[in-house]
CSV table of C-alpha atoms in Angstrom, one decimal:
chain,number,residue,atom,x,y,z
C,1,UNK,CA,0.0,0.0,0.0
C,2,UNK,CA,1.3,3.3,-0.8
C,3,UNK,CA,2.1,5.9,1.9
C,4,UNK,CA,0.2,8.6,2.2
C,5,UNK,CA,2.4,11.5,2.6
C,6,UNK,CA,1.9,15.6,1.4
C,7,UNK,CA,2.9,14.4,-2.4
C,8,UNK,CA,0.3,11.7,-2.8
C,9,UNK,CA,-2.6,14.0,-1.1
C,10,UNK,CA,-1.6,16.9,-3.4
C,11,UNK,CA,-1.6,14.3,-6.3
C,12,UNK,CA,-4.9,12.7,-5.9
C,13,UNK,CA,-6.0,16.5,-5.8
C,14,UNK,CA,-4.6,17.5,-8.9
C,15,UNK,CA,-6.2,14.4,-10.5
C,16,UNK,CA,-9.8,15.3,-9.2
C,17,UNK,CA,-9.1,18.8,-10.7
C,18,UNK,CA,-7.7,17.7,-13.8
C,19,UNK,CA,-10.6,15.2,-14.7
C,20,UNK,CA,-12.9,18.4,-13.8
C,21,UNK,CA,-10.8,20.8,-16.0
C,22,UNK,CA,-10.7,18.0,-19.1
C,23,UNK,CA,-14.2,18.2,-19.4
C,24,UNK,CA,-14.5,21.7,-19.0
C,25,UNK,CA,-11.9,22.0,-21.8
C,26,UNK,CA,-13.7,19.6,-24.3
C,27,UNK,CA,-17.2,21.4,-23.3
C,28,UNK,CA,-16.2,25.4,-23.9
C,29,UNK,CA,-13.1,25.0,-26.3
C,30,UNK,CA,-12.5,22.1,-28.2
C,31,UNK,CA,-16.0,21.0,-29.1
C,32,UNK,CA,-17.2,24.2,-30.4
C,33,UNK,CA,-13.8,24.5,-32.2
C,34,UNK,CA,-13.4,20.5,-33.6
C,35,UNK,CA,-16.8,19.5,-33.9
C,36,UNK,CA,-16.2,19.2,-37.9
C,37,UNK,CA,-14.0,16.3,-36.9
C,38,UNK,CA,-16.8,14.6,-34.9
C,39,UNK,CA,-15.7,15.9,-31.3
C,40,UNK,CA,-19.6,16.2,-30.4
C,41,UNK,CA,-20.1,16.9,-26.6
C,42,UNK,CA,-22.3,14.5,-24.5
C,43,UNK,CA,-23.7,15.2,-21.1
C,44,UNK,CA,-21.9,12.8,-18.8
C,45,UNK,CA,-23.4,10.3,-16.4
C,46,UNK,CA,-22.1,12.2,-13.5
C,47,UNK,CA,-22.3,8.4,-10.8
C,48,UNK,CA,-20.5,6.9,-13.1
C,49,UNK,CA,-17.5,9.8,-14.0
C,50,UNK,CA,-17.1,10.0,-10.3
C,51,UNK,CA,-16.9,6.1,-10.4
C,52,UNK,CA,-14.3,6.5,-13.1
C,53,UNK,CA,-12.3,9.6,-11.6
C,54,UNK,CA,-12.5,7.0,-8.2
C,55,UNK,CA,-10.7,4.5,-10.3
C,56,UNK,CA,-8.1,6.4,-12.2
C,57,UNK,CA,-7.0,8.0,-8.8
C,58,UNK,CA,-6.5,4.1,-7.7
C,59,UNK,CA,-4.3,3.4,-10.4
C,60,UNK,CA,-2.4,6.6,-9.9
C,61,UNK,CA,-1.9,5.1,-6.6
C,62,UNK,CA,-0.4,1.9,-7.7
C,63,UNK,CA,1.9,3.7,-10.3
C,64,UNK,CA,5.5,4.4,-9.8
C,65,UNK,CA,5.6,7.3,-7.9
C,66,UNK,CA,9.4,8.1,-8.3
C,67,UNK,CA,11.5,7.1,-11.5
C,68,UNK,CA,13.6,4.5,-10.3
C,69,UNK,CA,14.1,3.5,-14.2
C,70,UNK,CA,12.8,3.9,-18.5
C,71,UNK,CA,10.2,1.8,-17.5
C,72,UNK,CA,8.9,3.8,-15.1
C,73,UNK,CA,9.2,6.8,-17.4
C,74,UNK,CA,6.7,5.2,-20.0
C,75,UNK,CA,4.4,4.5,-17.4
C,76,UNK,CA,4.2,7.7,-16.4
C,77,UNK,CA,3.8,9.1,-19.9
C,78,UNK,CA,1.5,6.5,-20.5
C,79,UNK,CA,-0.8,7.3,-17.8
C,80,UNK,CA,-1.8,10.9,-18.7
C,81,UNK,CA,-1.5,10.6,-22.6
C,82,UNK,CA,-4.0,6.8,-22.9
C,83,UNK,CA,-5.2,5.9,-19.4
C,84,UNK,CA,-6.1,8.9,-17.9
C,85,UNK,CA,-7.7,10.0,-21.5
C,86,UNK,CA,-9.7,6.5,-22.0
C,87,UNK,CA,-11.2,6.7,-18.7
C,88,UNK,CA,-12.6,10.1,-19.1
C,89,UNK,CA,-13.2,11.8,-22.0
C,90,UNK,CA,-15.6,9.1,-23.4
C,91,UNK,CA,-18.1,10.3,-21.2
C,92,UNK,CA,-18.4,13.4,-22.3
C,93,UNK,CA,-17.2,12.9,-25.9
C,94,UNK,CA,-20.1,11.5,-28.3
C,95,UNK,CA,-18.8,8.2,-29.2
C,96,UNK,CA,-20.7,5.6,-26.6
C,97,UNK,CA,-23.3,4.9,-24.3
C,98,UNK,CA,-22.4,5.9,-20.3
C,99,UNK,CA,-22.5,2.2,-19.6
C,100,UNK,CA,-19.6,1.3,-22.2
C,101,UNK,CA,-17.5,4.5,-21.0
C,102,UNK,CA,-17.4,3.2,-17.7
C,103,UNK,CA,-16.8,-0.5,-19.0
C,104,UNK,CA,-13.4,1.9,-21.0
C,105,UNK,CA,-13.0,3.4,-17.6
C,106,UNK,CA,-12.3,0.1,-15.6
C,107,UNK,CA,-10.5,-1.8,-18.2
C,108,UNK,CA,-8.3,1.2,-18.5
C,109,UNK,CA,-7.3,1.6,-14.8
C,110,UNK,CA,-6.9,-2.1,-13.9
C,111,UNK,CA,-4.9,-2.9,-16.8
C,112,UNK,CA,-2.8,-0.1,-15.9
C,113,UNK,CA,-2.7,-1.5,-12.2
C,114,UNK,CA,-2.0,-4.7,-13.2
C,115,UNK,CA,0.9,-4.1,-15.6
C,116,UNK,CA,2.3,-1.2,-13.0
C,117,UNK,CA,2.5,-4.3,-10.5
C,118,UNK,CA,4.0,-6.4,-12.9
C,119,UNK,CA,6.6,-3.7,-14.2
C,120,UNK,CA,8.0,-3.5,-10.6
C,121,UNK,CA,8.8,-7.1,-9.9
C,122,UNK,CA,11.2,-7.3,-13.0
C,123,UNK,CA,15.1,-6.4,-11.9
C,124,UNK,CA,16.8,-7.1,-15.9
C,125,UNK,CA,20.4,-6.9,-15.8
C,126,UNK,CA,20.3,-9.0,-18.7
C,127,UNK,CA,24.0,-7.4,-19.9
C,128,UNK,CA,25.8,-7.3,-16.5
C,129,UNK,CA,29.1,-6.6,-17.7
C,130,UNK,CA,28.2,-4.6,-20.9
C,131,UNK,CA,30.0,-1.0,-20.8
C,132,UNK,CA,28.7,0.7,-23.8
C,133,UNK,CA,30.6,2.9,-26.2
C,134,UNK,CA,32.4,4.9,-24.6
C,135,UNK,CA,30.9,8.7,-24.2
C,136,UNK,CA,33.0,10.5,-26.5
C,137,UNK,CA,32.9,7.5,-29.3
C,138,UNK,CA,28.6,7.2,-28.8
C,139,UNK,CA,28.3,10.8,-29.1
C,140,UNK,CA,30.2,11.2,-32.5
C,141,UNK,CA,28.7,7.9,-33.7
C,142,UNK,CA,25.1,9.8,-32.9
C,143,UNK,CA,26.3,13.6,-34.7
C,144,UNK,CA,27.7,11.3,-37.8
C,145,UNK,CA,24.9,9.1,-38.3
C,146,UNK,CA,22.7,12.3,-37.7
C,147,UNK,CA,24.6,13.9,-40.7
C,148,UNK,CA,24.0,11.6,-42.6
C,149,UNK,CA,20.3,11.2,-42.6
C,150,UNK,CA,20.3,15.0,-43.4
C,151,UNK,CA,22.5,14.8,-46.3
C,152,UNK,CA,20.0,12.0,-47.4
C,153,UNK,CA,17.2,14.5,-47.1
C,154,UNK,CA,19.3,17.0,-49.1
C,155,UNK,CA,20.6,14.7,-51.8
C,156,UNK,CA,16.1,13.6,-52.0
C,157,UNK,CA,15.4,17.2,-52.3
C,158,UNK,CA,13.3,17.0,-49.1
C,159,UNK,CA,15.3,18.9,-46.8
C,160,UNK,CA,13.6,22.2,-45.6
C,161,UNK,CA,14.5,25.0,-43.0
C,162,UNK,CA,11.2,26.9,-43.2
C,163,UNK,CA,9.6,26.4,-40.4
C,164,UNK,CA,5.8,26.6,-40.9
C,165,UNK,CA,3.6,28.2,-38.4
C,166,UNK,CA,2.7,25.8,-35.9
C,167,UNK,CA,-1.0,26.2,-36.4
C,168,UNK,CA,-0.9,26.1,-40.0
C,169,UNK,CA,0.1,22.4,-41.0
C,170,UNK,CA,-2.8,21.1,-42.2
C,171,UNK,CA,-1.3,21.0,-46.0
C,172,UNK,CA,2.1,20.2,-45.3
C,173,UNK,CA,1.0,17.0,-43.6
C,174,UNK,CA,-0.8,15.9,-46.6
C,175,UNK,CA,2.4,16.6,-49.0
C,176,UNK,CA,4.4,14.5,-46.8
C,177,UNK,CA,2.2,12.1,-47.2
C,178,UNK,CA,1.8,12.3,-50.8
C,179,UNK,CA,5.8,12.2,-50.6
C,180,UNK,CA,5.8,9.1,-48.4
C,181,UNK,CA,3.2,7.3,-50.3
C,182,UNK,CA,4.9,8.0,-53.9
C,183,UNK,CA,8.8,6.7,-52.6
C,184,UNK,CA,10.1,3.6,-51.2
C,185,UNK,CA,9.5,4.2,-48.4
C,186,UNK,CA,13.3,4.9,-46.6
C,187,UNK,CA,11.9,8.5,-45.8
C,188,UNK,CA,8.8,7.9,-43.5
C,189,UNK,CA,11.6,5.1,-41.5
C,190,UNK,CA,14.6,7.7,-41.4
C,191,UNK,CA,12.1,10.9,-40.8
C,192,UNK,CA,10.8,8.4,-37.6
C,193,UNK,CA,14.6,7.7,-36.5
C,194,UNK,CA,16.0,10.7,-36.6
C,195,UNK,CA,12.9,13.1,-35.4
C,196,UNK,CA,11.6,10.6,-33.1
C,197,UNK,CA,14.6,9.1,-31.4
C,198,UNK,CA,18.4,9.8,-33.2
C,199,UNK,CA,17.5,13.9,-32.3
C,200,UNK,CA,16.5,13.9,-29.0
C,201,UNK,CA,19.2,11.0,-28.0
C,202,UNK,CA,22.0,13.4,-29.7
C,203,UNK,CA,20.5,16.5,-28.3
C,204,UNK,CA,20.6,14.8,-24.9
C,205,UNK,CA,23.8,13.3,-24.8
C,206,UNK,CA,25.7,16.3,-26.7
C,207,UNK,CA,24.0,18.4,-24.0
C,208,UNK,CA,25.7,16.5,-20.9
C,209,UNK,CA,29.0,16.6,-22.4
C,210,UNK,CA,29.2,20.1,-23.0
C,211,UNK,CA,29.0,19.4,-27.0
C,212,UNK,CA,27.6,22.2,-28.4
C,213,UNK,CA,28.4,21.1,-32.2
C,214,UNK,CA,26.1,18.2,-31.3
C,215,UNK,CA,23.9,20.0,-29.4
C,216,UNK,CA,23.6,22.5,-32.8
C,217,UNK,CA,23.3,19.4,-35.0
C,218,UNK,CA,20.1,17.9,-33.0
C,219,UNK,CA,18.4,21.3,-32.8
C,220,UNK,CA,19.1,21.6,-36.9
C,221,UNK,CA,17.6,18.0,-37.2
C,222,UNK,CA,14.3,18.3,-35.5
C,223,UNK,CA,13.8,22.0,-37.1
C,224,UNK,CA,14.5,20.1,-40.6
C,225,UNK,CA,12.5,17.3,-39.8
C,226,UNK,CA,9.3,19.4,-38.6
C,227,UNK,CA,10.1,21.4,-41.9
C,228,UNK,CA,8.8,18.3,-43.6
C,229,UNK,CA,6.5,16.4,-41.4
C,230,UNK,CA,4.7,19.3,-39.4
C,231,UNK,CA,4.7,16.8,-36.7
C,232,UNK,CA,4.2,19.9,-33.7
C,233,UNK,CA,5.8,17.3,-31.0
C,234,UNK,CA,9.3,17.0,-32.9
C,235,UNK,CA,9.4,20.0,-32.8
C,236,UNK,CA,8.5,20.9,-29.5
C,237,UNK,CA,10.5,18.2,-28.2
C,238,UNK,CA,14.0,20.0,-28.2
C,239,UNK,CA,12.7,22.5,-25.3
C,240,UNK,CA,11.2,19.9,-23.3
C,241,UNK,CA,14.4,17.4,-23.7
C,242,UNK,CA,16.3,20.3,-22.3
C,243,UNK,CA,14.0,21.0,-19.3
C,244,UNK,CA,14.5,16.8,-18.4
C,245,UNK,CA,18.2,17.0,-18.5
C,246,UNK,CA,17.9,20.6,-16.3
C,247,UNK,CA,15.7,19.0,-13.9
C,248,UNK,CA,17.6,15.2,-13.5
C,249,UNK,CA,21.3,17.1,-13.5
C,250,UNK,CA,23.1,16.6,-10.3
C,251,UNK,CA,20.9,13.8,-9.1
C,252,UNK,CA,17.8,16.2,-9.4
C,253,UNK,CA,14.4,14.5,-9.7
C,254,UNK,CA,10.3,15.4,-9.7
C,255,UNK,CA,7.8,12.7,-8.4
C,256,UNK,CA,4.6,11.8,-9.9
C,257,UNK,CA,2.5,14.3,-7.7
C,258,UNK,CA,4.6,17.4,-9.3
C,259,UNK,CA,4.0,15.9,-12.6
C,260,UNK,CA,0.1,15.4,-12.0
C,261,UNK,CA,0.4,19.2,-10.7
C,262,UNK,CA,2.1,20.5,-13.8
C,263,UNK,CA,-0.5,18.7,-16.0
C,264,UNK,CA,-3.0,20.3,-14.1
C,265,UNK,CA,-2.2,23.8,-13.8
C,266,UNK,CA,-1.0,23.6,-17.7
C,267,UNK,CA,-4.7,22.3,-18.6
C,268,UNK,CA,-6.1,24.9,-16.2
C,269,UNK,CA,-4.0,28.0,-17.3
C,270,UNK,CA,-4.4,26.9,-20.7
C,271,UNK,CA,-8.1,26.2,-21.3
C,272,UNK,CA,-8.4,29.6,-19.3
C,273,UNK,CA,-5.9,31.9,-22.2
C,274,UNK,CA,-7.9,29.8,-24.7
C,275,UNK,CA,-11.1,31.1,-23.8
C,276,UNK,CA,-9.7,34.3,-23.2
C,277,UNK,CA,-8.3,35.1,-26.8
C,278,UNK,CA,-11.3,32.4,-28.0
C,279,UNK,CA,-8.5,31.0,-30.2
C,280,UNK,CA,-7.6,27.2,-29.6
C,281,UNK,CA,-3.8,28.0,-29.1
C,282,UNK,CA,-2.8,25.3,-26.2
C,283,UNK,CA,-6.0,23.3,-26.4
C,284,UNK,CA,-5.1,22.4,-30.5
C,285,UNK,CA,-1.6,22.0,-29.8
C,286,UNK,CA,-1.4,20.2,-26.4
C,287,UNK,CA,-4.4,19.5,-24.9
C,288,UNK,CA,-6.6,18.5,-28.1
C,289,UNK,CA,-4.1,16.4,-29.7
C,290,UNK,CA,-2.8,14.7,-26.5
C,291,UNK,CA,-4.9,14.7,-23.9
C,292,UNK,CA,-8.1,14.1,-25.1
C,293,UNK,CA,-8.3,12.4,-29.0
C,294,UNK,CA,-6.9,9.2,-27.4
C,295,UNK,CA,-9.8,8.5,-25.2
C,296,UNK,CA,-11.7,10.1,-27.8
C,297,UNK,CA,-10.9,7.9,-30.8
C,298,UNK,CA,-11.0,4.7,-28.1
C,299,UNK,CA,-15.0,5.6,-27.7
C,300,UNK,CA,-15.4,5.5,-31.5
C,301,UNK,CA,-13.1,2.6,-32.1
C,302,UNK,CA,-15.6,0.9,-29.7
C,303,UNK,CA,-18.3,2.5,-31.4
C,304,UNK,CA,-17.5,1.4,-34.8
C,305,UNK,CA,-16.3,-2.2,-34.5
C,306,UNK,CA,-18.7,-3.1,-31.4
C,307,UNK,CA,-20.7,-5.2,-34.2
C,308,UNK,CA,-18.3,-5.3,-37.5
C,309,UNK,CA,-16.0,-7.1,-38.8
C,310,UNK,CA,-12.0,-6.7,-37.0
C,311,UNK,CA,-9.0,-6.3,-38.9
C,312,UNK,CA,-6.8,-9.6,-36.8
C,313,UNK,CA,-3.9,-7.1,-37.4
C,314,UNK,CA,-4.1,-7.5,-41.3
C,315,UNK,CA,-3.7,-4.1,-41.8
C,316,UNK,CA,-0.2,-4.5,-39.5
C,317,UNK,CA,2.2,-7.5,-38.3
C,318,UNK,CA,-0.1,-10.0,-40.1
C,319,UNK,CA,-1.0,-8.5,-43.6
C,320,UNK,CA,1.0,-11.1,-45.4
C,321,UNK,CA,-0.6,-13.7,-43.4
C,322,UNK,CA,-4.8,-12.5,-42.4
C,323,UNK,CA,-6.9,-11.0,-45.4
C,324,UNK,CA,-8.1,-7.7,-44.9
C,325,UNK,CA,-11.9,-7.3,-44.4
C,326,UNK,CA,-12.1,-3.8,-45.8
C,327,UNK,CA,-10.1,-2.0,-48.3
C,328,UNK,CA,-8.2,0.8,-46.5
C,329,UNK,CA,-6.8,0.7,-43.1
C,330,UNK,CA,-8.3,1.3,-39.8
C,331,UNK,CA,-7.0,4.7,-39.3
C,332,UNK,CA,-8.8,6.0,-42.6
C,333,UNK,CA,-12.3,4.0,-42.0
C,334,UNK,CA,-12.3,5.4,-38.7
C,335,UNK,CA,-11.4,8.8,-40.2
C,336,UNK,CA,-13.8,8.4,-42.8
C,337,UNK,CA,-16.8,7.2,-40.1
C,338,UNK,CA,-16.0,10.9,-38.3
C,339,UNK,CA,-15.6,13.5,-40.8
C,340,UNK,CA,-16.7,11.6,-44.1
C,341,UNK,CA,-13.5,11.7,-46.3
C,342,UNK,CA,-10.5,9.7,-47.0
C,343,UNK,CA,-8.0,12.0,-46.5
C,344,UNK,CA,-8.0,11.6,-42.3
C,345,UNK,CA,-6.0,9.5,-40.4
C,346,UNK,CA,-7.5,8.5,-36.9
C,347,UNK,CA,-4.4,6.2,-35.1
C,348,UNK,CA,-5.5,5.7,-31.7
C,349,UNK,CA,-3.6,4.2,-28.8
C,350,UNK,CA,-3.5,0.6,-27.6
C,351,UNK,CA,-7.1,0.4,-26.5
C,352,UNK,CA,-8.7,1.4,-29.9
C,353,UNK,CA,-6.2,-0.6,-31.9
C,354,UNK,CA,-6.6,-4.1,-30.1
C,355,UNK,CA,-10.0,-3.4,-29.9
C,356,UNK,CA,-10.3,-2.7,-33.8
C,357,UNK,CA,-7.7,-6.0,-34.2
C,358,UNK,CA,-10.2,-8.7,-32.1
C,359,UNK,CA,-12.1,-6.7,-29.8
C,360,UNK,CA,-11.7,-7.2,-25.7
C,361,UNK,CA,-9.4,-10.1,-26.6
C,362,UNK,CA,-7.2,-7.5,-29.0
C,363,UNK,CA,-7.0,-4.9,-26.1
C,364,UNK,CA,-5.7,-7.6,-23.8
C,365,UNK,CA,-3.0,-9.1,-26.4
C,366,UNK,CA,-1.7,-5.4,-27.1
C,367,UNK,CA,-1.5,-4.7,-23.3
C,368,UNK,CA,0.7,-7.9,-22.8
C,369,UNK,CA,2.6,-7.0,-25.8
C,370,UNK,CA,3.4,-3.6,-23.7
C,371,UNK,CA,4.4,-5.2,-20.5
C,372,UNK,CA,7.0,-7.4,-23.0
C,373,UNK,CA,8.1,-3.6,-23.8
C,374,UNK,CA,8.7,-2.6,-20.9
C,375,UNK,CA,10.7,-5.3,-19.7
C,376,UNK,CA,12.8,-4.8,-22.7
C,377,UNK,CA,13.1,-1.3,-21.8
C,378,UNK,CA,13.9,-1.8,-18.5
C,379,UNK,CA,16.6,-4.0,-19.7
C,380,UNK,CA,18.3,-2.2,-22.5
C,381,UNK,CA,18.6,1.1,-19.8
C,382,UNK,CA,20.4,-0.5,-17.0
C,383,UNK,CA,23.1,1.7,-15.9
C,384,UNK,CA,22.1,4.7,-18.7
C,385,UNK,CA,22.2,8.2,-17.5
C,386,UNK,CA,18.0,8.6,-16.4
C,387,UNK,CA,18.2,11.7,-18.4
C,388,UNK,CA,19.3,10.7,-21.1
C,389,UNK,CA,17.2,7.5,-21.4
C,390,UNK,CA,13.9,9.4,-20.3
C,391,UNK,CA,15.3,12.3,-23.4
C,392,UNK,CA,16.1,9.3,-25.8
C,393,UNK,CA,12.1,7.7,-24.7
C,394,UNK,CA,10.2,10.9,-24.7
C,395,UNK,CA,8.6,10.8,-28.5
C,396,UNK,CA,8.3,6.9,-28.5
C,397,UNK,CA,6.2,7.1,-25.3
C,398,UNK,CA,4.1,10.0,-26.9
C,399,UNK,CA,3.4,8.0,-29.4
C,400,UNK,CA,1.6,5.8,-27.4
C,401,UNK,CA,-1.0,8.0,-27.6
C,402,UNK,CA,-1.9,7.5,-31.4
C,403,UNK,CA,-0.6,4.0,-32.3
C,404,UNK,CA,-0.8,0.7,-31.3
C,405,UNK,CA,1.8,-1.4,-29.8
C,406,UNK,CA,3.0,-3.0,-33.0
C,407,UNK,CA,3.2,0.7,-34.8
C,408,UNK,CA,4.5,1.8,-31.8
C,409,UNK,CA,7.9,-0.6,-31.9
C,410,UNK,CA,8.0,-1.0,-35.3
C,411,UNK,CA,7.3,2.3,-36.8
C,412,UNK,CA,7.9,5.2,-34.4
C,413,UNK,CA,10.8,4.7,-32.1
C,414,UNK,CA,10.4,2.0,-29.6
C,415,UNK,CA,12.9,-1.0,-31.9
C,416,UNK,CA,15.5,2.4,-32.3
C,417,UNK,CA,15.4,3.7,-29.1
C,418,UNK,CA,16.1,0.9,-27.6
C,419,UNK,CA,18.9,-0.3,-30.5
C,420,UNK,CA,20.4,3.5,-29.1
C,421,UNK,CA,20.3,2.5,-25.5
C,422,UNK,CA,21.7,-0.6,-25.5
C,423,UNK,CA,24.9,0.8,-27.3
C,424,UNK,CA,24.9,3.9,-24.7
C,425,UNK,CA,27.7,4.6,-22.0
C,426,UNK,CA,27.2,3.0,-18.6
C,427,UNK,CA,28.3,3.9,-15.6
C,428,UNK,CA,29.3,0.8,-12.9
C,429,UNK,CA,26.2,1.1,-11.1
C,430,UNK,CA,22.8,1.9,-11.2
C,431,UNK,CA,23.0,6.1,-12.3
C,432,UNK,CA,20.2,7.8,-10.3
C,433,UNK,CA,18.8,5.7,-7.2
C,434,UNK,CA,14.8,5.9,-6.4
C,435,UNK,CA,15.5,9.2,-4.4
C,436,UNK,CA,17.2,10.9,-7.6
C,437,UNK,CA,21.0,10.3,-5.7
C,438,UNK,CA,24.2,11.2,-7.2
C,439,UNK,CA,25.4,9.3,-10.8
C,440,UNK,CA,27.8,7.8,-10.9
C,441,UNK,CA,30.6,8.7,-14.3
C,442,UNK,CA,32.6,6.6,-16.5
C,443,UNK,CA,34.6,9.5,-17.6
């Protein structure tokens, strides 16, 4: 049983005003705002979102409440960007009945439990007397591989500096695509690598060694690769990276009560400025697109395939293998089902995607798949700098949010990351201990 000190009370508070403040968001700003794109509000059942705010606060309970390891870093991210999401907003988002939110709510939080309990009795040191690369050696081998996959995006004529306003990226998306979908498909794998995982693992490393050439190099990256993509979270990445290393230098660490206050007073202070200027600024780039379309797109997932035909992963790891029952994918029939085109993409976490793949059953086969993640996390990071696993991590476990498990390996970061770690620098022994203690250097 977990202790109940100052942290966990101020925790459990934040969450109550954080489930409060998500609905308030969805309800003035984003509804009004989205509702083109299906986000229709519903009048809650109020019992049963207290029953499911009851719930999600127990499972914020059982969660790791100090990062003791990469693991425990996913878990967190995990929690606010699919867990907390699926347990709340598809009470109030138009998708399912009250019933069938609830039924998301609990198979959200006890999964969560469940795997959180599991996650903690694993202890990997599956590479005991593994070193690494030595600092200087992995940093170089990160800036040259980095230059590389920008002189590839020169040499294909894809390489771009202009950064596009952030809330205008609506036709650069769909030219990437168009780009993507017309090559061999090397871009969309390198673009993943190097904005997803290569950046931020340079950026962090090159930053704790004092290498501002490498430090330059990673910044020039993700501003080249959001060039191309629009994808708002590579770019935004680089400032958050640097606030992770800031706050874990010297040993420095946050519990899981500062993080649920953050996330609070960010959806707070931001739904408040949004209504303010009436102008979606933080709800479409933060709040909209991370906090609440995962829970969203897990009602309609539900909604849609409740009765129909599933995919059995034929549109993923089993194409060559299971025959498709429809002729596009499930992101575009669920996109189609919302707005009515076939031009939007609706990837949704690993709730809507097993449930998509083989219903209840999919959701539990996804969720094991995770755990198996996990433990291979844990075990690839032993002995790694915290920051710099949890920098290396950070877009991988975002993308948790809008992919499945299998998309979230194979496609956007999880295999490279952990390809990245497992060559890293470690130190002798464990770098940061559960109270955020002093590392311990190989230089």
């Amino acid at each position: 049983m977990a202790r109940f000190s100052f942290g966990r009370v101020l925790g459990l508070a934040c969450l109550v005003v954080y489930a409060w403040a998500l609905h308030e968001v969805y309800l003035e700003v984003i509804s009004p705002k989205f509702a083109y794109n299906g986000q229709v509000y519903q009048e809650p059942n109020l019992v049963y979102y207290a029953i499911s705010v009851l719930l999600l606060s127990l499972a914020w309970l059982t969660g790791p409440y100090r990062l003791r390891s990469g693991s425990d870093f996913v878990l967190w991210v995990f929690f606010y960007l699919v867990v907390a999401s699926v347990a709340l907003v598809p009470h109030f988002a138009q998708g399912v009945d009250a019933s069938t939110a609830l039924l998301l709510s609990s198979v959200a939080c006890v999964s969560y439990v469940v795997i959180c309990r599991v996650a903690a009795t694993w202890s990997p040191d599956l590479f005991p007397n593994w070193t690494g690369l030595s600092p200087r050696v992995f940093v170089w081998l990160l800036m040259a591989a980095s230059l590389l996959s920008l002189v590839y995006l020169g040499l294909s004529g894809n390489l771009s500096f202009s950064v596009a306003s952030l809330f205008e990226t609506r036709e650069t998306r769909f030219e990437y695509r168009d780009v993507v979908s017309e090559g061999s498909g090397l871009l969309g794998y390198l673009v993943r690598f190097q904005g997803y995982v290569l950046g931020p693992a340079l950026l962090a490393f090159a930053f704790q060694r004092n290498n501002w050439v490498g430090v330059a190099l990673a910044v020039i990256g993700q501003v080249a690769i959001y060039s191309l993509t629009a994808y708002k979270i590579v770019f935004l990445s680089v400032p958050v990276i640097i606030i992770l290393l800031v706050l874990f230098r010297r040993g420095r660490g946050v519990s899981f009560a500062v993080v649920g206050f953050a996330m609070t007073v960010i959806l707070v202070v931001g739904t408040s400025v949004d209504r303010i200027l009436d102008q979606p600024i933080v709800s479409e780039i933060f709040i909209n697109r991370l906090l609440v379309i995962p829970g969203f797109l897990t009602g309609v997932h539900v909604w849609l395939f409740t009765d129909a035909p599933k995919y059995l992963w034929s549109d993923s790891v089993l194409s060559s293998f299971v025959s498709a029952p429809y002729p596009t994918s499930s992101a575009f029939l669920v996109g189609h089902a919302l707005t009515g085109g076939m031009e939007t993409t609706a990837n949704a976490n690993i709730y809507a995607s097993g449930f998509a793949n083989a219903g209840w059953v999919g959701i539990v086969v996804e969720l094991l798949v995770f755990a198996l993640l996990l433990f291979a996390v844990k075990a690839c990071t032993q002995r790694v700098d915290r920051a710099a696993v949890y920098s290396t991590l950070l877009l991988p476990a975002v993308a948790l949010a809008n992919s499945g498990i299998f998309a979230a390996f194979l496609t956007n970061g999880f295999a490279y990351a952990l390809i990245l770690l497992l060559l890293a620098p470690r130190s002798r022994s464990d770098p940061q201990n559960e109270q955020g203690g002093p590392r311990v250097s190989t230089s």
